[in-house]
Each structure stands twice: as structure tokens, then as C-alpha cells.
Tab-separated table of C-alpha atoms in Angstrom:
chain	number	residue	atom	x	y	z
A	1	MET	CA	6.896	55.070	-91.364
A	2	ASN	CA	7.908	55.391	-95.031
A	3	LYS	CA	6.700	59.027	-95.055
A	4	TRP	CA	8.703	59.951	-91.973
A	5	GLN	CA	11.789	62.120	-92.477
A	6	THR	CA	14.977	61.672	-90.457
A	7	TYR	CA	16.591	64.636	-88.730
A	8	ARG	CA	19.023	65.289	-85.937
A	9	ILE	CA	17.591	66.858	-82.826
A	10	LYS	CA	19.713	69.963	-83.396
A	11	ASP	CA	17.990	70.349	-86.796
A	12	VAL	CA	14.532	70.600	-85.221
A	13	ALA	CA	15.237	72.469	-81.992
A	14	LYS	CA	17.509	75.279	-80.867
A	15	PHE	CA	19.508	74.729	-77.707
A	16	ILE	CA	19.048	77.677	-75.350
A	17	SER	CA	21.709	78.546	-72.787
A	18	GLU	CA	20.674	81.952	-71.480
A	19	LYS	CA	21.425	82.897	-67.881
A	20	ALA	CA	18.483	84.309	-65.965
A	21	ASP	CA	18.561	87.864	-64.616
A	22	ASP	CA	15.068	87.795	-63.107
A	23	CYS	CA	15.092	85.226	-60.294
A	24	SER	CA	11.522	86.142	-59.306
A	25	LEU	CA	10.145	83.964	-62.109
A	26	PRO	CA	8.837	80.470	-61.269
A	27	TYR	CA	11.751	78.087	-60.704
A	28	ILE	CA	11.930	74.537	-62.038
A	29	ALA	CA	14.376	72.171	-60.324
A	30	LEU	CA	15.249	68.601	-61.225
A	31	ASP	CA	13.464	67.322	-58.145
A	32	ASN	CA	10.247	69.009	-59.327
A	33	ILE	CA	9.987	66.601	-62.257
A	34	VAL	CA	8.802	62.996	-61.981
A	35	SER	CA	11.012	60.480	-63.802
A	36	TRP	CA	9.546	59.140	-67.055
A	37	ASP	CA	6.352	61.109	-66.491
A	38	SER	CA	6.949	64.791	-67.371
A	39	THR	CA	4.841	65.749	-64.346
A	40	TYR	CA	5.682	68.789	-62.219
A	41	ILE	CA	5.578	68.299	-58.439
A	42	PRO	CA	5.952	71.431	-56.251
A	43	SER	CA	8.866	71.428	-53.802
A	44	ASP	CA	10.814	73.815	-51.566
A	45	SER	CA	13.636	74.095	-54.115
A	46	THR	CA	14.667	77.663	-54.923
A	47	SER	CA	17.165	79.195	-57.288
A	48	ASP	CA	20.650	79.819	-55.923
A	49	GLY	CA	21.083	82.592	-58.482
A	50	ASN	CA	22.546	80.289	-61.128
A	51	SER	CA	19.528	79.620	-63.326
A	52	ASN	CA	18.695	79.520	-67.018
A	53	VAL	CA	15.833	81.097	-68.906
A	54	CYS	CA	13.100	78.863	-70.301
A	55	LYS	CA	10.026	80.052	-72.167
A	56	LYS	CA	6.512	78.675	-72.211
A	57	GLY	CA	6.502	75.750	-74.664
A	58	ASP	CA	10.227	75.006	-74.459
A	59	VAL	CA	11.266	71.407	-73.832
A	60	LEU	CA	13.454	70.701	-70.804
A	61	PHE	CA	15.537	67.555	-70.413
A	62	GLY	CA	17.566	66.715	-67.310
A	63	LYS	CA	21.223	66.304	-68.236
A	64	LEU	CA	22.295	65.099	-64.767
A	65	ARG	CA	21.758	61.336	-64.552
A	66	PRO	CA	19.846	61.288	-67.864
A	67	TYR	CA	18.729	57.695	-67.267
A	68	LEU	CA	16.236	59.148	-64.745
A	69	ALA	CA	14.350	60.486	-67.797
A	70	LYS	CA	13.282	63.877	-66.476
A	71	GLY	CA	11.581	65.997	-69.119
A	72	TYR	CA	9.063	68.819	-68.949
A	73	ILE	CA	7.361	71.566	-70.968
A	74	PRO	CA	6.971	74.813	-68.956
A	75	THR	CA	3.425	76.158	-68.930
A	76	GLN	CA	4.688	79.728	-68.434
A	77	ASP	CA	7.906	81.681	-68.834
A	78	SER	CA	10.198	80.456	-66.061
A	79	ILE	CA	13.740	79.903	-64.915
A	80	CYS	CA	15.237	76.455	-64.451
A	81	SER	CA	18.170	74.622	-62.960
A	82	PRO	CA	21.285	74.626	-65.167
A	83	GLU	CA	21.064	70.832	-64.897
A	84	PHE	CA	18.376	71.027	-67.591
A	85	ILE	CA	19.050	71.220	-71.304
A	86	VAL	CA	16.594	73.766	-72.757
A	87	LEU	CA	15.351	73.036	-76.287
A	88	ARG	CA	13.201	75.439	-78.319
A	89	PRO	CA	11.487	73.469	-81.137
A	90	ASN	CA	11.167	74.932	-84.625
A	91	ASP	CA	8.373	74.421	-87.167
A	92	LEU	CA	9.474	70.869	-88.005
A	93	VAL	CA	8.501	69.339	-84.669
A	94	ASN	CA	5.652	69.512	-82.191
A	95	ASN	CA	7.085	70.265	-78.743
A	96	LYS	CA	5.087	67.512	-77.034
A	97	PHE	CA	6.146	64.995	-79.708
A	98	LEU	CA	9.780	65.959	-79.055
A	99	LEU	CA	9.243	65.540	-75.305
A	100	TYR	CA	7.742	62.088	-75.818
A	101	PHE	CA	10.773	61.173	-77.948
A	102	LEU	CA	13.192	62.374	-75.256
A	103	LEU	CA	11.358	60.148	-72.760
A	104	SER	CA	11.362	57.117	-75.040
A	105	CYS	CA	13.286	54.022	-73.996
A	106	SER	CA	15.281	54.154	-77.242
A	107	PHE	CA	16.574	57.666	-76.598
A	108	ILE	CA	17.254	57.149	-72.890
A	109	SER	CA	19.090	53.890	-73.555
A	110	TYR	CA	21.244	55.541	-76.210
A	111	ILE	CA	22.086	58.693	-74.284
A	112	LYS	CA	22.824	56.716	-71.115
A	113	ASN	CA	25.644	54.976	-72.949
A	114	GLN	CA	27.110	58.284	-74.155
A	115	VAL	CA	27.437	60.088	-70.830
A	116	ALA	CA	30.639	60.681	-68.916
A	117	GLY	CA	31.107	60.368	-65.177
A	118	VAL	CA	30.465	57.559	-62.739
A	119	LYS	CA	29.092	59.259	-59.640
A	120	MET	CA	27.345	62.193	-61.339
A	121	PRO	CA	27.007	61.319	-65.053
A	122	ARG	CA	25.834	64.134	-67.314
A	123	THR	CA	24.910	64.453	-70.920
A	124	ASN	CA	25.152	67.729	-72.847
A	125	ALA	CA	23.610	69.612	-75.741
A	126	LEU	CA	26.253	68.345	-78.167
A	127	GLN	CA	25.461	64.691	-77.426
A	128	VAL	CA	21.707	65.223	-77.489
A	129	GLY	CA	21.859	67.334	-80.657
A	130	LYS	CA	23.550	64.551	-82.621
A	131	VAL	CA	20.767	62.042	-81.931
A	132	SER	CA	18.640	61.157	-84.945
A	133	LEU	CA	14.857	61.019	-84.885
A	134	SER	CA	12.287	60.379	-87.564
A	135	LEU	CA	9.340	62.733	-87.900
A	136	PRO	CA	6.011	62.485	-89.704
A	137	SER	CA	4.155	65.612	-90.782
A	138	ILE	CA	3.205	68.149	-88.116
A	139	ALA	CA	-0.442	67.111	-88.477
A	140	GLU	CA	0.464	63.476	-87.824
A	141	GLN	CA	2.699	64.463	-84.912
A	142	GLU	CA	-0.207	66.349	-83.348
A	143	ALA	CA	-2.480	63.334	-83.826
A	144	ILE	CA	0.123	61.014	-82.281
A	145	VAL	CA	0.513	63.369	-79.325
A	146	ALA	CA	-3.259	63.404	-78.811
A	147	TYR	CA	-3.307	59.595	-78.953
A	148	LEU	CA	-0.463	59.243	-76.461
A	149	ASP	CA	-1.975	61.860	-74.139
A	150	LYS	CA	-5.234	59.898	-74.114
A	151	GLU	CA	-3.726	56.426	-73.697
A	152	CYS	CA	-1.069	57.508	-71.205
A	153	GLY	CA	-3.774	59.360	-69.307
A	154	LYS	CA	-5.764	56.134	-68.944
A	155	ILE	CA	-2.704	54.260	-67.712
A	156	GLY	CA	-1.890	57.149	-65.389
A	157	GLU	CA	-5.345	56.966	-63.808
A	158	GLU	CA	-4.867	53.259	-63.104
A	159	ILE	CA	-1.441	53.941	-61.619
A	160	GLY	CA	-2.846	56.763	-59.495
A	161	LEU	CA	-5.566	54.515	-58.075
A	162	LEU	CA	-3.036	51.832	-57.155
A	163	GLU	CA	-0.651	54.390	-55.640
A	164	ARG	CA	-3.462	55.685	-53.432
A	165	LYS	CA	-4.056	52.134	-52.247
A	166	VAL	CA	-0.365	51.817	-51.388
A	167	ASP	CA	-0.549	55.100	-49.477
A	168	CYS	CA	-3.517	53.794	-47.490
A	169	TYR	CA	-1.700	50.589	-46.534
A	170	ARG	CA	1.424	52.524	-45.563
A	171	SER	CA	-0.703	54.856	-43.446
A	172	LEU	CA	-2.281	51.808	-41.788
A	173	LYS	CA	1.187	50.413	-41.056
A	174	ARG	CA	2.396	53.706	-39.547
A	175	SER	CA	-0.713	53.998	-37.380
A	176	LEU	CA	-0.311	50.418	-36.196
A	177	ILE	CA	3.309	51.027	-35.181
A	178	ASN	CA	2.591	54.413	-33.570
A	179	GLN	CA	-0.231	52.937	-31.502
A	180	THR	CA	1.510	49.731	-30.480
A	181	VAL	CA	4.873	51.087	-29.312
A	182	ILE	CA	3.138	53.664	-27.082
A	183	ARG	CA	-0.012	51.812	-25.969
A	184	GLY	CA	0.964	48.147	-26.232
A	185	ILE	CA	-0.919	45.140	-27.568
A	186	ASN	CA	-3.547	44.673	-24.839
A	187	PRO	CA	-6.523	47.011	-25.505
A	188	ASN	CA	-7.868	46.455	-21.972
A	189	VAL	CA	-4.742	47.474	-20.071
A	190	THR	CA	-5.101	50.226	-17.461
A	191	MET	CA	-3.593	53.496	-18.658
A	192	LYS	CA	-1.943	56.453	-16.933
A	193	PRO	CA	-1.019	59.971	-18.091
A	194	SER	CA	2.507	60.207	-19.457
A	195	GLY	CA	2.813	63.873	-18.581
A	196	ASN	CA	3.505	64.766	-22.208
A	197	SER	CA	0.820	65.798	-24.701
A	198	TRP	CA	2.608	64.187	-27.678
A	199	ILE	CA	2.879	60.821	-25.960
A	200	ALA	CA	-0.455	61.059	-24.047
A	201	ASP	CA	-1.497	57.984	-22.020
A	202	ILE	CA	0.684	54.894	-21.610
A	203	PRO	CA	0.062	51.552	-19.855
A	204	MET	CA	0.156	51.807	-16.057
A	205	HIS	CA	3.097	49.422	-15.666
A	206	TRP	CA	5.273	51.078	-18.349
A	207	ASN	CA	7.883	53.742	-17.632
A	208	ILE	CA	9.212	56.866	-19.317
A	209	ARG	CA	12.961	57.426	-19.259
A	210	PRO	CA	15.223	59.888	-21.085
A	211	ILE	CA	16.577	58.506	-24.319
A	212	ARG	CA	20.122	58.924	-22.987
A	213	SER	CA	19.417	55.871	-20.816
A	214	PHE	CA	19.573	53.736	-23.972
A	215	ILE	CA	21.966	55.481	-26.349
A	216	THR	CA	25.486	56.839	-25.954
A	217	LEU	CA	26.920	59.344	-28.415
A	218	ILE	CA	30.306	58.117	-29.590
A	219	SER	CA	33.232	59.401	-31.596
A	220	PRO	CA	33.574	56.626	-34.171
A	221	GLU	CA	36.697	55.849	-36.106
A	222	LYS	CA	37.203	57.539	-39.453
A	223	ARG	CA	37.219	55.537	-42.620
A	224	GLY	CA	40.847	56.141	-43.512
A	225	GLU	CA	41.961	53.906	-46.372
A	226	THR	CA	39.634	50.986	-45.558
A	227	GLU	CA	36.859	50.318	-48.067
A	228	TYR	CA	33.298	50.484	-46.721
A	229	GLN	CA	29.920	50.763	-48.398
A	230	LEU	CA	28.456	54.259	-48.326
A	231	LEU	CA	25.295	54.654	-46.227
A	232	SER	CA	22.631	57.342	-46.155
A	233	VAL	CA	19.940	58.191	-43.590
A	234	THR	CA	16.511	58.954	-45.032
A	235	ARG	CA	13.182	60.065	-43.641
A	236	ASP	CA	11.194	57.136	-44.985
A	237	LYS	CA	13.551	54.188	-44.530
A	238	GLY	CA	16.105	55.199	-41.912
A	239	VAL	CA	19.625	53.928	-42.667
A	240	ILE	CA	20.021	52.579	-46.196
A	241	ILE	CA	22.841	51.778	-48.601
A	242	ARG	CA	23.535	54.977	-50.526
A	243	GLY	CA	22.847	54.756	-54.248
A	244	GLU	CA	25.311	56.582	-56.456
A	245	ARG	CA	22.596	57.172	-59.034
A	246	GLY	CA	20.120	58.977	-56.840
A	247	GLU	CA	17.530	56.177	-56.837
A	248	ASP	CA	17.419	56.517	-53.046
A	249	GLY	CA	16.297	60.128	-53.420
A	250	ASN	CA	19.596	61.512	-52.147
A	251	ASN	CA	20.936	63.837	-54.840
A	252	ASN	CA	23.714	65.352	-52.699
A	253	HIS	CA	27.141	65.298	-54.288
A	254	ILE	CA	29.358	62.417	-53.202
A	255	PRO	CA	32.852	63.833	-52.531
A	256	ASP	CA	35.892	62.160	-54.043
A	257	ASP	CA	37.640	62.059	-50.666
A	258	LEU	CA	35.693	59.968	-48.134
A	259	SER	CA	38.569	59.507	-45.694
A	260	ASN	CA	36.867	61.685	-43.044
A	261	TYR	CA	33.599	59.786	-43.216
A	262	LYS	CA	32.541	58.018	-40.020
A	263	VAL	CA	32.390	54.235	-39.669
A	264	VAL	CA	28.982	52.866	-38.633
A	265	LYS	CA	28.598	49.381	-37.174
A	266	ARG	CA	25.485	47.226	-37.250
A	267	ASN	CA	22.848	48.097	-34.630
A	268	GLN	CA	24.234	51.573	-34.029
A	269	PHE	CA	21.812	54.510	-33.995
A	270	VAL	CA	22.571	57.052	-36.723
A	271	ILE	CA	21.122	60.570	-36.881
A	272	ASN	CA	21.218	62.964	-39.808
A	273	LYS	CA	21.356	66.037	-37.598
A	274	MET	CA	20.379	68.382	-40.464
A	275	LYS	CA	17.205	66.419	-41.173
A	276	ALA	CA	16.435	64.790	-37.833
A	277	TRP	CA	13.359	67.010	-37.565
A	278	MET	CA	11.965	65.124	-40.572
A	279	GLY	CA	12.655	61.690	-39.058
A	280	ALA	CA	15.958	61.080	-40.864
A	281	TYR	CA	17.494	58.720	-38.315
A	282	GLY	CA	17.450	55.027	-37.478
A	283	VAL	CA	19.264	51.931	-36.265
A	284	SER	CA	21.615	50.637	-38.961
A	285	GLU	CA	21.346	47.091	-40.283
A	286	TYR	CA	24.618	47.626	-42.144
A	287	GLN	CA	28.275	48.316	-41.549
A	288	GLY	CA	29.503	51.225	-43.629
A	289	ILE	CA	30.390	54.905	-43.576
A	290	VAL	CA	28.311	58.069	-43.262
A	291	SER	CA	28.849	61.801	-43.557
A	292	PRO	CA	30.927	63.476	-40.811
A	293	ALA	CA	27.821	65.598	-40.128
A	294	TYR	CA	25.922	62.614	-38.689
A	295	TYR	CA	25.687	61.574	-35.043
A	296	ILE	CA	26.424	57.933	-34.230
A	297	CYS	CA	25.316	56.295	-30.976
A	298	ASP	CA	25.679	52.891	-29.357
A	299	VAL	CA	22.368	51.313	-28.275
A	300	HIS	CA	22.241	49.503	-24.935
A	301	ASP	CA	20.035	48.342	-22.041
A	302	ILE	CA	17.021	47.806	-24.293
A	303	TYR	CA	15.848	45.230	-26.828
A	304	GLU	CA	17.425	46.734	-29.950
A	305	PRO	CA	14.686	45.677	-32.434
A	306	PHE	CA	12.094	47.370	-30.195
A	307	PHE	CA	14.135	50.564	-29.996
A	308	SER	CA	14.662	50.490	-33.770
A	309	ILE	CA	10.912	50.272	-34.461
A	310	ALA	CA	9.743	52.595	-31.700
A	311	ILE	CA	12.130	55.505	-32.176
A	312	ARG	CA	10.879	56.134	-35.721
A	313	CYS	CA	7.234	56.555	-34.742
A	314	ARG	CA	5.495	59.900	-35.115
A	315	GLN	CA	5.565	60.798	-31.419
A	316	TYR	CA	9.374	60.783	-31.260
A	317	ILE	CA	9.845	62.621	-34.555
A	318	ASN	CA	8.018	65.510	-32.875
A	319	PHE	CA	10.784	65.736	-30.267
A	320	PHE	CA	13.555	65.706	-32.851
A	321	TRP	CA	11.689	68.545	-34.571
A	322	LYS	CA	11.424	70.425	-31.250
A	323	TYR	CA	15.169	70.315	-30.653
A	324	SER	CA	16.221	71.264	-34.201
A	325	LYS	CA	16.932	74.948	-34.761
A	326	GLY	CA	18.202	77.228	-37.497
A	327	ILE	CA	17.570	80.325	-39.586
A	328	ARG	CA	15.805	78.388	-42.346
A	329	VAL	CA	14.145	74.983	-42.251
A	330	ASP	CA	16.578	73.532	-44.794
A	331	GLN	CA	19.455	74.640	-42.543
A	332	TRP	CA	18.119	73.347	-39.242
A	333	ASP	CA	20.588	71.534	-37.036
A	334	MET	CA	19.982	69.350	-33.992
A	335	SER	CA	22.203	69.787	-30.955
A	336	SER	CA	23.584	66.635	-29.369
A	337	LEU	CA	22.287	67.985	-26.042
A	338	ALA	CA	18.789	67.111	-27.232
A	339	LEU	CA	19.641	63.436	-26.824
A	340	LYS	CA	19.545	64.028	-23.062
A	341	GLU	CA	16.065	65.540	-23.113
A	342	ILE	CA	13.920	63.350	-25.383
A	343	PRO	CA	11.604	61.060	-23.356
A	344	PHE	CA	11.243	57.397	-24.334
A	345	VAL	CA	8.401	55.039	-23.410
A	346	VAL	CA	9.736	51.758	-22.022
A	347	PRO	CA	7.664	48.580	-21.606
A	348	PRO	CA	9.032	45.610	-19.637
A	349	ILE	CA	11.597	43.624	-21.610
A	350	GLU	CA	9.176	40.710	-22.138
A	351	GLU	CA	6.632	43.036	-23.724
A	352	GLN	CA	9.310	44.584	-25.913
A	353	HIS	CA	9.876	41.146	-27.422
A	354	GLU	CA	6.122	40.530	-27.759
A	355	ILE	CA	5.554	43.893	-29.451
A	356	VAL	CA	8.352	43.305	-31.958
A	357	ALA	CA	6.990	39.836	-32.836
A	358	TYR	CA	3.443	41.223	-33.136
A	359	LEU	CA	4.476	44.157	-35.351
A	360	ASN	CA	6.736	42.008	-37.530
A	361	ASP	CA	3.820	39.665	-38.204
A	362	LYS	CA	1.305	42.432	-38.947
A	363	CYS	CA	3.710	44.621	-40.906
A	364	ASN	CA	5.000	41.714	-43.006
A	365	LYS	CA	1.427	41.002	-44.104
A	366	ILE	CA	0.864	44.638	-44.999
A	367	ASP	CA	4.207	44.778	-46.834
A	368	ALA	CA	3.239	41.683	-48.853
A	369	ILE	CA	0.058	43.411	-50.014
A	370	ILE	CA	1.990	46.571	-50.877
A	371	LYS	CA	4.523	44.539	-52.861
A	372	ILE	CA	1.763	42.985	-54.978
A	373	ILE	CA	0.248	46.388	-55.711
A	374	GLU	CA	3.641	47.909	-56.505
A	375	SER	CA	4.372	45.121	-58.980
A	376	LYS	CA	1.125	46.025	-60.771
A	377	ILE	CA	2.181	49.680	-60.788
A	378	GLU	CA	5.563	48.806	-62.263
A	379	ARG	CA	3.943	46.717	-65.019
A	380	LEU	CA	1.697	49.634	-65.927
A	381	LYS	CA	4.654	52.024	-65.986
A	382	GLU	CA	6.518	49.629	-68.259
A	383	LEU	CA	3.445	49.388	-70.508
A	384	LYS	CA	3.372	53.187	-70.726
A	385	ARG	CA	7.079	53.412	-71.553
A	386	SER	CA	6.748	50.725	-74.226
A	387	LEU	CA	3.728	52.449	-75.757
A	388	ILE	CA	5.539	55.795	-75.985
A	389	ASN	CA	8.671	54.198	-77.432
A	390	GLU	CA	6.837	52.198	-80.079
A	391	VAL	CA	4.655	55.086	-81.219
A	392	VAL	CA	7.227	57.914	-81.416
A	393	THR	CA	9.751	55.692	-83.194
A	394	GLY	CA	7.170	54.461	-85.709
A	395	GLN	CA	7.312	50.832	-84.569
A	396	ARG	CA	3.579	50.922	-83.874
A	397	THR	CA	1.332	52.301	-86.585
A	398	ILE	CA	-1.500	54.540	-85.447
A	399	ASN	CA	-4.595	54.847	-87.619
A	400	ILE	CA	-4.778	58.623	-87.680
A	401	SER	CA	-8.118	58.681	-89.493
A	402	LYS	CA	-9.833	57.005	-86.538
A	403	LEU	CA	-8.454	59.356	-83.902
């Protein structure tokens, strides 16, 4: 560490703010980049015409919610969201070393405390440029990068294996729910055709009724001046408490004026009509407010926990997809008239209770296994973050001669 020289980031990299004219180049959005991992994940995000130029080898850092630690090095000349800061390293710094520094806990912790804004905090080039970092020689930087690539790669492989296990257990849970709410618990029950190819056969003594038999679209009160927690409706979890920091995956802007937002009560059915085709709906466990663009329904004449579990199974998502229309997929909208047409499989009330108890028992066991695996994943991610932080800040000495 005694041979390392201290610089400011603006001394070792030029900040590029060049608007893009050619929008046909590959586009990099914030949601393409995995937090803390500098990995690019393809998505449907496209440029809205307001993009910046970034060259192969530049270093990108997400200035919106910088604590999410989104950094990336483009592998080809591209355009990127203006929510990225674009840095072009000079001869004093290796671009990958700079990226590792920008994803270090020390840097993220510091810059997080400098940002302005509560709902949508942003950093900027001026704040980032003032940050000090210590650099060894270019040769040592390259060796450190090679070491971190190797060690982080090993940790990444372990994380990947565990994440695949989680995916398998989640798939098992979905299959269990999909099968049980349509076929029941008894494998020997006599079946009959449902008359619908998505639903297929159902138990002989079960019925199919239109979903309107169990839900009623309402015009809920508006929030007004009363304080409520903000809710969101997601594909994976249904109705959740909205995170202001985007941890829930919802990066939509939260308006300052929420007076027109709709009040949701517990056990009401909430539908994100723009994303219903993806399964973004569910029965709320919370009281709060949602966007005026959502549908809210009372649930009645059915065991609510059964309806809550059943309606989110794959078979019903198909119907919400069927009744969603629009010019582009990301602009699809579901008409409220669809709520009259969607069929719903109804077991006797006693079996509804039995199915809920059965699924709660089975799913709780699966969730417990997933939780154990996810805790292992989180420990490995923390190990990786600590390793990067200690190495790029010189806290951990690397024997370069043995690399």
C-alpha cells in the first residue's frame, strides 16, 4: 500500500456527457445491470431517444439510487440511459480496476451519504469526481483485476448453483399450487372435462363459474389527506408494500401528489391492469393506497384464502393475458369487462379449506428450504463484496508474484 498513489476519480477518468444521435446502437438501461455484479442481463428496455454515447471499454455507473451499485463496462460501442455516469479512464487506471472500486462497499457507502433526494436519490459526476482512490502501478492493477476476476468467478459459480436450486424449489411450489387448485388433493378422484383447454379436466363434483360470481369491481375512496402506506402489485408476489428505493423491482416514479390514489382494504382483489397479462394482481394482505390505474374488487361468496392462492396460478394468468390488448406489449391494458368472462374452478367450501391447509403446509416447508439456501447465497455475496472492497482499497495485500 505504501507504493500506491492517491488521486481523485476525475484525475484518472474523463466524464463523458455526449448525447447519442444514432439510436440503432445497442442500448444499456439501468435494469439491464445486476446490482453489485456488473453483469448485463438482456431486457425489453429501449431508448426513448434521450440516450448518451458510451464506447467500448468505458465505465458506467448508475447515478439513480447509487446504493444499488450498478456498474458495467460496455463490450462494444453503445448508447446508454442518461441515468448512467459515463467514465473514460486514462492511462493511470485500468478500467476494470476502476469498476471494481466503484462497486466497493467503501465507495458505495460514501456516495450514498452524499446524494440528494429521498424518493429518487441521484449522485452526479461532480460528487463522484471528488472521491479519492489509491492506485498501484498499472501492472499491479492488472494483476489485482485478474485475481478478483478469478476469485469472484469462483464465488459466482457457487452462487449460480444455489440460485438454480432455489429456482427448482420455486418451480416445484408453482407446480404444486397449479395442480392442487385445479385437480384437488385426492389423486383417485373421478375427473370430467372442464370445456376449456387451459383448465383441462377437473374433479367431477367441482364446478366452473365466471369470476364475477366472486368479485365485484368497486369505486374505492380516494386517499385525500389521510396517510396510508403505498402498495404495489407485482408479478411474482402480488400485492406488496411499495419500496421507495426500488428494492421491490418497481422503478416507476412516485409522484409527489398521491391524493388521487385509491384506498385498498385488506382482502380486496387488486389488479394492475397494465400488467395483468403477466400475473400482476392479487388479494391484498395490507391496507394502503395504489395507483389510480389499478382495479380494486371486493371478494365474496368464496373462502378468501383459497381464492387468493388459486387466482395466481398459471391457468388463470392465461386468461388475463387473453383479455389484455394494446399496440405494444408494454402498453397492454385489460378491460374491466374481462372480469365477467374469466372462468373460475370452484371446489366445495370444505375442500377449499382443506386445499388451503394442505398447500400452506407443503409450501411452508418448501419456503423454509428456500430461505436456508438464500441465506447461503447472501453470505457468499457479502464475502464477494468484502473481498472486492479489501483488495481495491489495499486493506488486503495480494502476493502479485504468485498470481
